[in-house]
Short mmCIF file of N, CA and C in Angstrom, two decimals:
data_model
loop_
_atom_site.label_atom_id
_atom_site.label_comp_id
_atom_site.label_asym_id
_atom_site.label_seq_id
_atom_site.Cartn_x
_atom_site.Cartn_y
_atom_site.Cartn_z
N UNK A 1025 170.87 11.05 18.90
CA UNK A 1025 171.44 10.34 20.04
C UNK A 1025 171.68 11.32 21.18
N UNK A 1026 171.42 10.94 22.33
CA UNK A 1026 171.40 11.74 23.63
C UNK A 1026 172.62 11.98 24.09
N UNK A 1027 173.55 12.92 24.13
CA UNK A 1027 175.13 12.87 24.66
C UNK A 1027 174.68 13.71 25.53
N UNK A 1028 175.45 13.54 27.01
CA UNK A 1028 175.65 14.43 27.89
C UNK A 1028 175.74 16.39 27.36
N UNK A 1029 176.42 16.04 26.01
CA UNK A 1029 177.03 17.20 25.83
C UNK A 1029 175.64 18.45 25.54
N UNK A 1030 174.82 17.59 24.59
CA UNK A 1030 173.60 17.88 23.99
C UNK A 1030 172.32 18.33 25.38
N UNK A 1031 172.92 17.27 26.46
CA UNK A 1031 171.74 17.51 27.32
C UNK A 1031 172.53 18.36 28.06
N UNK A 1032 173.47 18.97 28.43
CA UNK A 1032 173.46 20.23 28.98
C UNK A 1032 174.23 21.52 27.90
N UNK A 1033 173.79 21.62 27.35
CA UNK A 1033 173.56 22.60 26.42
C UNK A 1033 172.41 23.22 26.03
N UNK A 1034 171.72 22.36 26.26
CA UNK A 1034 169.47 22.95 26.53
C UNK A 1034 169.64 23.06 27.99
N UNK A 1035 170.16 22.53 28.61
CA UNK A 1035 169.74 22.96 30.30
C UNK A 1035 170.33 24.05 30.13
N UNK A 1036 171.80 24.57 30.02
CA UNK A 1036 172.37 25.76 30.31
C UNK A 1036 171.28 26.93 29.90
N UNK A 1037 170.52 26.80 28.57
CA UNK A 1037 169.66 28.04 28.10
C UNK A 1037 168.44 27.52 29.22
N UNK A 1038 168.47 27.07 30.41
CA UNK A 1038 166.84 26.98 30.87
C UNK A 1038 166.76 27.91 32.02
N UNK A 1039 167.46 29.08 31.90
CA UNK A 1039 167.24 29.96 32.74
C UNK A 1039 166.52 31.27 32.38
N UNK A 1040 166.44 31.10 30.79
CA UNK A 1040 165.84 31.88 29.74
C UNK A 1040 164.61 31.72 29.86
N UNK A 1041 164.23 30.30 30.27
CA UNK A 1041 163.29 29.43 29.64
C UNK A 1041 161.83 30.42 30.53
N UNK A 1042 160.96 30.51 30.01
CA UNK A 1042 159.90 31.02 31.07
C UNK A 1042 159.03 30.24 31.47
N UNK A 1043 158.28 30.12 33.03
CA UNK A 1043 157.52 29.18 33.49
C UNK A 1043 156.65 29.11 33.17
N UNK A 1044 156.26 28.16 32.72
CA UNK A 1044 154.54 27.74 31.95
C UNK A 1044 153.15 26.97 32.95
N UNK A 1045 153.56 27.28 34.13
CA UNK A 1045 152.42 27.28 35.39
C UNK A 1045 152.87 28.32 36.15
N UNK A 1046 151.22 28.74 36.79
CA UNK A 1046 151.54 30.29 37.53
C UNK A 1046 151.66 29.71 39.23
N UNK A 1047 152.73 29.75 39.61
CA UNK A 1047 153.32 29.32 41.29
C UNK A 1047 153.17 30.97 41.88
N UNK A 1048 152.30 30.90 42.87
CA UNK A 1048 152.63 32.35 43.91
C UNK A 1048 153.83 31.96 44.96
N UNK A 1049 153.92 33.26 45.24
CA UNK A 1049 154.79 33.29 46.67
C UNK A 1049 154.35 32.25 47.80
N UNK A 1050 153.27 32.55 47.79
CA UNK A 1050 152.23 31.55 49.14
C UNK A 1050 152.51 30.35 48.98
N UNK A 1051 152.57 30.11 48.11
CA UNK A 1051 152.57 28.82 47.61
C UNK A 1051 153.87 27.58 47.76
N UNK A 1052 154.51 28.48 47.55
CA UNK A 1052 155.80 28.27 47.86
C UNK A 1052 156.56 28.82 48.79
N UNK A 1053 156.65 28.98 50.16
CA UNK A 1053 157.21 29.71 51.00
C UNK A 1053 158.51 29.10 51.32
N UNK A 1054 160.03 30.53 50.79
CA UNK A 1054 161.30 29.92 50.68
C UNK A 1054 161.93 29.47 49.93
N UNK A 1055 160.93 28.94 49.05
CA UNK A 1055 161.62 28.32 47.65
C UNK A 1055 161.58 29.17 46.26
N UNK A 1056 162.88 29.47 46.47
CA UNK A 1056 163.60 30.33 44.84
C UNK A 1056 162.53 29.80 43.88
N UNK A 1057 162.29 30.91 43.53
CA UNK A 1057 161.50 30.66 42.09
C UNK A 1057 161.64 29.14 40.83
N UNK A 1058 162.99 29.36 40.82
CA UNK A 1058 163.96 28.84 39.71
C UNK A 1058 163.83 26.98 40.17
N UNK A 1059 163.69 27.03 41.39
CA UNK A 1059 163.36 25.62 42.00
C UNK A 1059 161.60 25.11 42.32
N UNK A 1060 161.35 25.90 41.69
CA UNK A 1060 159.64 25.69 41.16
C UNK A 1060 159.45 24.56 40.43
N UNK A 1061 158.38 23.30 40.57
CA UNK A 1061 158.14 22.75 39.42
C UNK A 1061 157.68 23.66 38.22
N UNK A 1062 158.27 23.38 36.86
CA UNK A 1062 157.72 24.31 35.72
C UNK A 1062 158.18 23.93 34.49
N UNK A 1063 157.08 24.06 33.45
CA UNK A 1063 157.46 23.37 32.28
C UNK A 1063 158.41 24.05 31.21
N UNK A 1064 159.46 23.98 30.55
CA UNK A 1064 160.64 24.85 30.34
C UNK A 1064 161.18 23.71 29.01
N UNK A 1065 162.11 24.71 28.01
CA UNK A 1065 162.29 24.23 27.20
C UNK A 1065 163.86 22.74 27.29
N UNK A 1066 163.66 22.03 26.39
CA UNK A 1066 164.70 21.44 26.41
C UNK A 1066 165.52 20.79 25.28
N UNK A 1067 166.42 20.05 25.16
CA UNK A 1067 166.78 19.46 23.71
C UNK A 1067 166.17 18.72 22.85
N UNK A 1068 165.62 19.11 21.84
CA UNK A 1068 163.68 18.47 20.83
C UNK A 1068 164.05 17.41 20.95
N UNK A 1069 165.45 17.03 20.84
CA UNK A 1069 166.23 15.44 20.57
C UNK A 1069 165.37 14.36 21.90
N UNK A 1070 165.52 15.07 22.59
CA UNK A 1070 165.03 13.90 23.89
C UNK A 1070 163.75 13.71 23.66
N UNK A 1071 163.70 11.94 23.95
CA UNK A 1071 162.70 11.34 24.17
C UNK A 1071 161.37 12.04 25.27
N UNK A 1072 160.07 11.69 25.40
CA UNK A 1072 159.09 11.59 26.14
C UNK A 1072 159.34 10.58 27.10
N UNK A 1073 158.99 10.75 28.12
CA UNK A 1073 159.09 9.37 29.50
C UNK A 1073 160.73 9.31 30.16
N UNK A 1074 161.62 10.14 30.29
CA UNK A 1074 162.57 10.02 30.58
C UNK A 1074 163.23 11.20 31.67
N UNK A 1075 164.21 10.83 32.57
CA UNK A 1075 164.25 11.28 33.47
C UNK A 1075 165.71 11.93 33.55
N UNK A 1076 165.78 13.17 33.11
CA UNK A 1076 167.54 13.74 33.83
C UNK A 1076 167.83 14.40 34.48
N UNK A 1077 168.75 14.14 35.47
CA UNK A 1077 168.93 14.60 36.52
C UNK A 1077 170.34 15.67 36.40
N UNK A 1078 170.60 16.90 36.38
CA UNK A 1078 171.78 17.49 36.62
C UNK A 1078 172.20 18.32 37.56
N UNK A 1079 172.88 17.43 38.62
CA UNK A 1079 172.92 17.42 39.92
C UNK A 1079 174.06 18.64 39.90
N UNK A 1080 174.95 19.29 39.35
CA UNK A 1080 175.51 20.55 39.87
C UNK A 1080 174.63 21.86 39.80
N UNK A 1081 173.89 21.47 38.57
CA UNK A 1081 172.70 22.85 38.91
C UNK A 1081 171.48 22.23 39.61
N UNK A 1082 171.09 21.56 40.49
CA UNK A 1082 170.59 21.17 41.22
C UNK A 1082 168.78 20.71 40.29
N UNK A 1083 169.04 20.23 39.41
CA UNK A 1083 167.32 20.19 38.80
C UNK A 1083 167.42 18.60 38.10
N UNK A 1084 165.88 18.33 38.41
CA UNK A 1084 165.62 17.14 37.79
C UNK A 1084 164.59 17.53 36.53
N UNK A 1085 164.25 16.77 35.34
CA UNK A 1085 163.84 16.94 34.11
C UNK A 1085 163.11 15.59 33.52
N UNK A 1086 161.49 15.89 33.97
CA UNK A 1086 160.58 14.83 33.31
C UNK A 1086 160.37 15.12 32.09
N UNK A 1087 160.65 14.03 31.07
CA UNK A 1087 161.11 15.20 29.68
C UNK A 1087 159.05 14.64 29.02
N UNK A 1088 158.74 15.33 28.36
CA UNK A 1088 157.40 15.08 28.01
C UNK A 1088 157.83 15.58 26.19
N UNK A 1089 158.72 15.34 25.69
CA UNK A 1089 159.12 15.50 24.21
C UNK A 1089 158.51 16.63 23.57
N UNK A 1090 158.87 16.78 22.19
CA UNK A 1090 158.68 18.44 21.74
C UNK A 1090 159.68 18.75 22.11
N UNK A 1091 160.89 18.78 22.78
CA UNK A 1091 161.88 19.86 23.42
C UNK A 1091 160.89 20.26 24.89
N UNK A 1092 160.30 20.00 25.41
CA UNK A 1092 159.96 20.24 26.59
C UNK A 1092 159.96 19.03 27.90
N UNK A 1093 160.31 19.98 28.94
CA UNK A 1093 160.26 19.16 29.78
C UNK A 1093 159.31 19.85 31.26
N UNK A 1094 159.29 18.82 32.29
CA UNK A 1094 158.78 19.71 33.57
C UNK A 1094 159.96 19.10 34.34
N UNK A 1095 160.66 20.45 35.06
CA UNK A 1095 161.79 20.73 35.73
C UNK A 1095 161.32 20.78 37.33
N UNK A 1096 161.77 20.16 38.08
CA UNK A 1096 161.91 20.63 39.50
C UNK A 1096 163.03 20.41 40.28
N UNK A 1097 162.62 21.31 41.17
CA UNK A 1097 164.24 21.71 42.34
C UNK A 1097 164.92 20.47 42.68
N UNK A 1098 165.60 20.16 43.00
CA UNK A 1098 166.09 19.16 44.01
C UNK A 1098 167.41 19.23 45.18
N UNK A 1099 167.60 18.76 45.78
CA UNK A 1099 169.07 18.43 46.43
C UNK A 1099 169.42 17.19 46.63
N UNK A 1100 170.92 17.26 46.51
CA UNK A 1100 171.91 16.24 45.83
C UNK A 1100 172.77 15.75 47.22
N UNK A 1101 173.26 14.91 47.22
CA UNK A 1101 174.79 14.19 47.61
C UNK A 1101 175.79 15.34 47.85
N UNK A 1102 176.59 15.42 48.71
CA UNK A 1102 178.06 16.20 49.26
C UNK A 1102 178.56 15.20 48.37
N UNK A 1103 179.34 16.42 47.63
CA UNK A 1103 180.66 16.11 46.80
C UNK A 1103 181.02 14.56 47.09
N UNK A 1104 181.02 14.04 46.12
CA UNK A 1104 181.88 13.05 45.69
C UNK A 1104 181.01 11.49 46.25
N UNK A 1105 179.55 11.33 46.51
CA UNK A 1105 178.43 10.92 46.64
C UNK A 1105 177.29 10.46 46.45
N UNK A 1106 177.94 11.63 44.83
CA UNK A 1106 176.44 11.18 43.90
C UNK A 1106 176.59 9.89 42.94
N UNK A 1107 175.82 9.18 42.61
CA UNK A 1107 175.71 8.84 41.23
C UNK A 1107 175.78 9.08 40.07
N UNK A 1108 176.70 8.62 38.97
CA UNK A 1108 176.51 9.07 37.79
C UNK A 1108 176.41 7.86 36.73
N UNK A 1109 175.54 7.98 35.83
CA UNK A 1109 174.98 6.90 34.68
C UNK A 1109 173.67 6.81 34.51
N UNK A 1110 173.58 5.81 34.20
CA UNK A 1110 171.70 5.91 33.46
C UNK A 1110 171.79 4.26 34.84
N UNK A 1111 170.38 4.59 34.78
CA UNK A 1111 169.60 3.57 36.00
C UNK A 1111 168.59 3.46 35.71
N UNK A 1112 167.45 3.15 35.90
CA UNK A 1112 165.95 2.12 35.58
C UNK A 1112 165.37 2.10 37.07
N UNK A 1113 164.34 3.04 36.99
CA UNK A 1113 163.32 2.46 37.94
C UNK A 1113 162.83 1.26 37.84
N UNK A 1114 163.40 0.79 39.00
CA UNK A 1114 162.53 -0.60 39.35
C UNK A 1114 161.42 -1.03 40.34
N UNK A 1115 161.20 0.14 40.87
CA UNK A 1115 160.16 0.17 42.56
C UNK A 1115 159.82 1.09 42.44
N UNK A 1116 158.52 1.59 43.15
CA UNK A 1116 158.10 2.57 43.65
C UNK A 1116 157.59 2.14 45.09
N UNK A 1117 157.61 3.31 45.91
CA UNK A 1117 156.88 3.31 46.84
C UNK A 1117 156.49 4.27 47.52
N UNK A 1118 155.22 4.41 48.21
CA UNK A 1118 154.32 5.48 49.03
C UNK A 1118 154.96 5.48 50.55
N UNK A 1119 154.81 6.66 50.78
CA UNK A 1119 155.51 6.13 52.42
C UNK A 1119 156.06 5.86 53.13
N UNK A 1120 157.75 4.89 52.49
CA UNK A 1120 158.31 4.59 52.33
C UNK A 1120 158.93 4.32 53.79
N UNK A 1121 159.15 3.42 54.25
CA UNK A 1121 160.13 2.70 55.72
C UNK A 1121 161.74 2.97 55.04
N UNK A 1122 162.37 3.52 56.13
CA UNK A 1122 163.58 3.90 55.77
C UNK A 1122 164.70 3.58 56.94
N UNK A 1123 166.07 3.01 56.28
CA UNK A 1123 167.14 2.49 56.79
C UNK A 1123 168.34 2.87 56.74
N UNK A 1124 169.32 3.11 57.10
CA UNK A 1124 170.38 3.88 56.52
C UNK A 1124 171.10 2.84 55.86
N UNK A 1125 172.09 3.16 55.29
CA UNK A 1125 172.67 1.70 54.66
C UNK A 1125 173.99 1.30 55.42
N UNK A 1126 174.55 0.46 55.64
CA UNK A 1126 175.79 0.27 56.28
C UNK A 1126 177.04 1.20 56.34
N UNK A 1127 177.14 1.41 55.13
CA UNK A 1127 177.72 2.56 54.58
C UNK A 1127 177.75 3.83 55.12
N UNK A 1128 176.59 4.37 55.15
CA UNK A 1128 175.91 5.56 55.99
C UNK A 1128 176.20 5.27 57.20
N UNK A 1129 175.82 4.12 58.12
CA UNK A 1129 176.27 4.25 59.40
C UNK A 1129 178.03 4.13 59.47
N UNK A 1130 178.52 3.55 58.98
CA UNK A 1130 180.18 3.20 59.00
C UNK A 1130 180.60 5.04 58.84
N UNK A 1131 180.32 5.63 58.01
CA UNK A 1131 180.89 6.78 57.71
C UNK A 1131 180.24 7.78 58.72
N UNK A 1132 179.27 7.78 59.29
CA UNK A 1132 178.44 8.97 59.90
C UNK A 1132 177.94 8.43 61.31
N UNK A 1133 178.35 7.60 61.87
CA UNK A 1133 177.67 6.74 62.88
C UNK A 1133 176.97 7.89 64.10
N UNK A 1134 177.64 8.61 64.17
CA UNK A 1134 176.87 9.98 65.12
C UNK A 1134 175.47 10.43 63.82
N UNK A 1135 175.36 10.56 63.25
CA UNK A 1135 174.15 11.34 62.32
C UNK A 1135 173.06 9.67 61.89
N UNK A 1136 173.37 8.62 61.88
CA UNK A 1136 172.72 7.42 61.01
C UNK A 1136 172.61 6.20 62.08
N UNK A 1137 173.86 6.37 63.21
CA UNK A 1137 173.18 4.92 64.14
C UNK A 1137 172.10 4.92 64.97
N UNK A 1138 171.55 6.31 65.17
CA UNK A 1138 170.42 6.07 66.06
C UNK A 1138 169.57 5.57 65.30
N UNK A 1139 169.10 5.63 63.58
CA UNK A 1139 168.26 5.00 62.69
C UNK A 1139 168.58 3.53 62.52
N UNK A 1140 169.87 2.52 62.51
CA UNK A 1140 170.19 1.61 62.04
C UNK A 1140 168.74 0.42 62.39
N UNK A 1141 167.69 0.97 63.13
CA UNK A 1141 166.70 0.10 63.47
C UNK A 1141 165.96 0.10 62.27
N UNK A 1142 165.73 1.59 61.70
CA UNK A 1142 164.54 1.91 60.91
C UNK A 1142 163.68 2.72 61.42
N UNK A 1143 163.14 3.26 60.47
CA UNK A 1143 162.15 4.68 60.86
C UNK A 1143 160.68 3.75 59.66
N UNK A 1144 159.72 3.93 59.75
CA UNK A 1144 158.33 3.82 59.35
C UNK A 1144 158.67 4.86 58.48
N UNK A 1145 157.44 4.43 57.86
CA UNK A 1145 156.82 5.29 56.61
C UNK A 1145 156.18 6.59 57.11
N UNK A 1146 156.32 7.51 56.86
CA UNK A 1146 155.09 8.89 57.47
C UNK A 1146 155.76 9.05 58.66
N UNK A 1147 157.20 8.71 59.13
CA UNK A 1147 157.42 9.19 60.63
C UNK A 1147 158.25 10.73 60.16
N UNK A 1148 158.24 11.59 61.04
CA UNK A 1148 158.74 13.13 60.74
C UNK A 1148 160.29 12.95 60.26
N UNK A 1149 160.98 12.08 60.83
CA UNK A 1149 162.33 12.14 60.47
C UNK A 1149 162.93 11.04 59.50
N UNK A 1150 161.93 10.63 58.78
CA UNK A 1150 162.21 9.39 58.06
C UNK A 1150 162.56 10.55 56.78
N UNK A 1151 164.17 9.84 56.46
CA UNK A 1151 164.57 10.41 55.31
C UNK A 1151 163.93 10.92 53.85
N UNK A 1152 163.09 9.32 53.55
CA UNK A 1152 162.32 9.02 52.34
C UNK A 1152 161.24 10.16 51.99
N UNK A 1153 160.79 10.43 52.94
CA UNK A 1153 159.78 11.53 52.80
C UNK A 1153 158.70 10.87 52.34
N UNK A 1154 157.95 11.70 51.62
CA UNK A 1154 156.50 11.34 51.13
C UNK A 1154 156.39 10.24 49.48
N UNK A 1155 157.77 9.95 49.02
CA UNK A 1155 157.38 8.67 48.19
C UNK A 1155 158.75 8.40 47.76
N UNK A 1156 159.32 7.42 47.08
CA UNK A 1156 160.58 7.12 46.97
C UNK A 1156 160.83 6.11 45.32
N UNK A 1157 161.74 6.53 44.64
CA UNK A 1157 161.64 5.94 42.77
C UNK A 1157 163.21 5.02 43.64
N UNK A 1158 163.25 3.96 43.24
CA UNK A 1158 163.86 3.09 43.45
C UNK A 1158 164.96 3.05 42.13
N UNK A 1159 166.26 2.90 42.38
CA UNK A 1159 166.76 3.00 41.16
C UNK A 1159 167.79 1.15 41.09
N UNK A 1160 167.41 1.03 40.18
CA UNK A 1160 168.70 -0.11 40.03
C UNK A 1160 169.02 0.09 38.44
N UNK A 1161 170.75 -1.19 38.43
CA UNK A 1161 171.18 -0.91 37.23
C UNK A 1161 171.42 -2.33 36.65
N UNK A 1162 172.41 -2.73 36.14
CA UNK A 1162 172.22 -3.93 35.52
C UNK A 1162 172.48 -5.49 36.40
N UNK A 1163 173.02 -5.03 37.11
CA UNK A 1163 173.55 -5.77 38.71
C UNK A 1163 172.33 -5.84 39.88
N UNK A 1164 171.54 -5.21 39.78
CA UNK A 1164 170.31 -4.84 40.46
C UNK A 1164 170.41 -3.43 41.47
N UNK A 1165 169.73 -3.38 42.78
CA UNK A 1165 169.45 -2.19 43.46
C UNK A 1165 170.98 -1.35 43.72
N UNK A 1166 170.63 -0.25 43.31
CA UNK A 1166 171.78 1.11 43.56
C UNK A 1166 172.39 1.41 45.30
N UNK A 1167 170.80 1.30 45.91
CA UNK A 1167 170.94 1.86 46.94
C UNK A 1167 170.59 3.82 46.84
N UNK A 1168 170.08 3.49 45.63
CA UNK A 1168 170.44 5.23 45.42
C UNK A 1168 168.99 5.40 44.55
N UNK A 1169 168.53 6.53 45.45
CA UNK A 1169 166.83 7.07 45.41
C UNK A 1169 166.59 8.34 44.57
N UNK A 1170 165.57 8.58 44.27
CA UNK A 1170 164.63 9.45 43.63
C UNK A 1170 163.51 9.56 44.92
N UNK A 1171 163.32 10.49 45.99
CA UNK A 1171 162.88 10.56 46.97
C UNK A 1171 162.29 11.99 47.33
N UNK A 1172 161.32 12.11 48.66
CA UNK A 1172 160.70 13.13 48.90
C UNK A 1172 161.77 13.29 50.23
N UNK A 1173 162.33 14.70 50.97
CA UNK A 1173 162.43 14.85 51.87
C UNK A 1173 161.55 15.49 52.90
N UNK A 1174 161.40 15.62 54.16
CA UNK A 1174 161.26 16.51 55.04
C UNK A 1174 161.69 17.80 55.57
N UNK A 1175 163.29 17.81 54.86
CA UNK A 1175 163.86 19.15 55.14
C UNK A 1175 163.73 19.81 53.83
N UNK A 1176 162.38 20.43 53.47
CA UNK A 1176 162.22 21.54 52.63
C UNK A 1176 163.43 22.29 52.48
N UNK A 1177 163.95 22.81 53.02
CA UNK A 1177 165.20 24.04 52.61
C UNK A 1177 166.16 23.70 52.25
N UNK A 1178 166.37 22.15 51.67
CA UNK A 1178 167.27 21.43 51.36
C UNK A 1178 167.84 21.97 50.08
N UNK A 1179 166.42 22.03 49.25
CA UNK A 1179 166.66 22.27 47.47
C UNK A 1179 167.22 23.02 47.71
N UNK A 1180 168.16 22.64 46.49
CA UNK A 1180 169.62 23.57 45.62
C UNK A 1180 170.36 23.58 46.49
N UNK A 1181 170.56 23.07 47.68
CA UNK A 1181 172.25 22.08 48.14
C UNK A 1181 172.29 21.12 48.08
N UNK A 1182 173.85 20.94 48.23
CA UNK A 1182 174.38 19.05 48.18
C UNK A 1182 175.33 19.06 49.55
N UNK A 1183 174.42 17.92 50.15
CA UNK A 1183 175.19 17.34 51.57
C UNK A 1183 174.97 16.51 51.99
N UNK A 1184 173.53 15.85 51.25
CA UNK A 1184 173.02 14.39 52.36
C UNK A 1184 174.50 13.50 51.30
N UNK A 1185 173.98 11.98 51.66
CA UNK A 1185 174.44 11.00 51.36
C UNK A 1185 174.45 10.39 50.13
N UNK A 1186 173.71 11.07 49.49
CA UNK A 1186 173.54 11.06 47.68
C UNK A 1186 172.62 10.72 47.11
N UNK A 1187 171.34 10.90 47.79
CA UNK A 1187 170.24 10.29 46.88
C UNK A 1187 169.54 11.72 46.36
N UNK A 1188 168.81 11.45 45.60
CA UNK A 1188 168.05 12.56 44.69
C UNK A 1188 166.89 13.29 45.87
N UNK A 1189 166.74 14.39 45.86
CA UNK A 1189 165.72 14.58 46.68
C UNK A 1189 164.83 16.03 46.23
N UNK A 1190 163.66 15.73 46.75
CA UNK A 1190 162.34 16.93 46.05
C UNK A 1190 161.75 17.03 47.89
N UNK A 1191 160.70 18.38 47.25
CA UNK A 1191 160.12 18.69 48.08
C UNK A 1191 159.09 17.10 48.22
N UNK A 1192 158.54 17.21 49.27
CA UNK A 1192 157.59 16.09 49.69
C UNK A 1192 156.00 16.02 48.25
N UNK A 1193 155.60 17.21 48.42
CA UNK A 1193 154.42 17.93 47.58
C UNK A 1193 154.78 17.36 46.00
N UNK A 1194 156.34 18.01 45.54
CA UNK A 1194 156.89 17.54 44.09
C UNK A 1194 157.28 16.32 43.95
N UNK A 1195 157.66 15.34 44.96
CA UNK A 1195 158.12 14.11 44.81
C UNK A 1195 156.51 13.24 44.73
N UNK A 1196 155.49 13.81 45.32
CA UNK A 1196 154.22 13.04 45.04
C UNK A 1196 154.16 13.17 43.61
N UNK A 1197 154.12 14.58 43.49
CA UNK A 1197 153.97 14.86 41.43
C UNK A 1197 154.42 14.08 40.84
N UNK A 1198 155.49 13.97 40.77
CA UNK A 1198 156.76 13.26 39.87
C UNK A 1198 156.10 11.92 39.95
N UNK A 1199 155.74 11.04 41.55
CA UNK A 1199 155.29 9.92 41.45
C UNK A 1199 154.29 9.27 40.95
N UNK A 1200 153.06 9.75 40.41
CA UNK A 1200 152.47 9.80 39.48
C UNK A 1200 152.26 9.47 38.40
N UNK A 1201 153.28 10.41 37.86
CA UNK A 1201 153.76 10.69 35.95
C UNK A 1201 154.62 9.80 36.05
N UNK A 1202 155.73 9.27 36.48
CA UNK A 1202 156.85 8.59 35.98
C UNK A 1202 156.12 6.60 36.41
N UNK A 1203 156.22 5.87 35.14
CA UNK A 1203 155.97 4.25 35.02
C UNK A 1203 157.82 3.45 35.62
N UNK A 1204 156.97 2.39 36.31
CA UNK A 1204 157.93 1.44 36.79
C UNK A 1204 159.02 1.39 35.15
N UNK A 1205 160.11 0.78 35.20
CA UNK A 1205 160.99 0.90 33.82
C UNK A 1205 161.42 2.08 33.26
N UNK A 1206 161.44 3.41 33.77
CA UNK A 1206 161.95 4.72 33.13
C UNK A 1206 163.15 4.64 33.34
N UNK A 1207 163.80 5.03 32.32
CA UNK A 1207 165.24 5.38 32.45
C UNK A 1207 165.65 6.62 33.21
N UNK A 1208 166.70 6.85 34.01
CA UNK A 1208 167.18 7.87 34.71
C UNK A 1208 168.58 8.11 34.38
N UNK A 1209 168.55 9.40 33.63
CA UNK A 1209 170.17 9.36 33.31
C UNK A 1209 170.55 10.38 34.68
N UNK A 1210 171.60 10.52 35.47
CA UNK A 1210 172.34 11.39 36.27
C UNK A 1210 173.62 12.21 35.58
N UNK A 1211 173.60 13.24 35.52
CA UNK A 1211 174.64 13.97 34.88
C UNK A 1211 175.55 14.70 36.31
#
């Protein structure tokens, strides 16, 4: 059985873990090693097809079973923002048209009302970035994403508004591999 406790107790040793794809410098310009997509060990216990997210050390975890998973960078929610529980992709999308939510404008109206119209898919400042995992829970939509940003230098802080976020390049990856119905636990 999957306990929080179990799943960060294999994350804590994944700094040990060594990367099992070769990433150059070039390749990555800016981005800490450690926020590399890379395949790294994890708890044998976890399932294949499943998604965890542990948002104080800033990494998400496509678990592919064996005890392995493929890890990439992300950035999180300012304190007290994020999500926590298991959620279910229910959407995907390419491109993604993006809105702030009421919420976002009520709290931030200088940073979110000039968007309250909407931004297109592929526009430079559209939050969503290059693809977006839709999360809902038993009530239906979260409001709360698995997403690509535009501000690369984001990974490994927390300040947006709380949705999950990857480089543009890794959030295509991820979009890919992960099927409509995956579970997403948030730790």
């Amino acid at each position: 059985m999957l306990t929080r406790r179990s799943f960060v107790a294999a994350a804590a040793a994944l700094p040990l873990a060594a990367p099992a794809l070769a990433n150059t410098a070039t390749s990555y310009p800016r981005l800490p090693r450690k926020f590399r997509p890379q395949i790294v060990d994890v708890n044998p216990d976890l399932p294949a097809g499943e998604i965890h997210v542990v948002q104080k050390e800033f990494f998400l975890f496509w678990t592919l079973g064996d005890g392995r998973a493929r890890r990439y960078g992300i950035a999180t929610g300012a304190e007290g923002r994020n999500y926590r529980g298991v959620l279910t992709i229910a959407h995907k999308a390419e491109w993604p048209s993006w809105r702030p939510t009421p919420d976002m404008i009520r709290k931030e109206p200088e940073v979110y009302g000039p968007y309250v119209a909407g931004l297109p898919g592929g526009h430079p400042r559209n939050a969503m970035g290059a693809r977006a995992l839709y999360l809902h829970d038993h009530r239906g939509d979260t409001f709360y994403r698995i997403h690509g940003t535009p501000l690369h230098d984001s990974i490994g802080q927390a300040f947006s508004s709380g949705c999950v976020r990857l480089r543009n390049d890794h959030v295509a990856e991820l979009y890919d591999l992960v099927p409509v119905g995956t579970r997403v636990y948030l730790f």
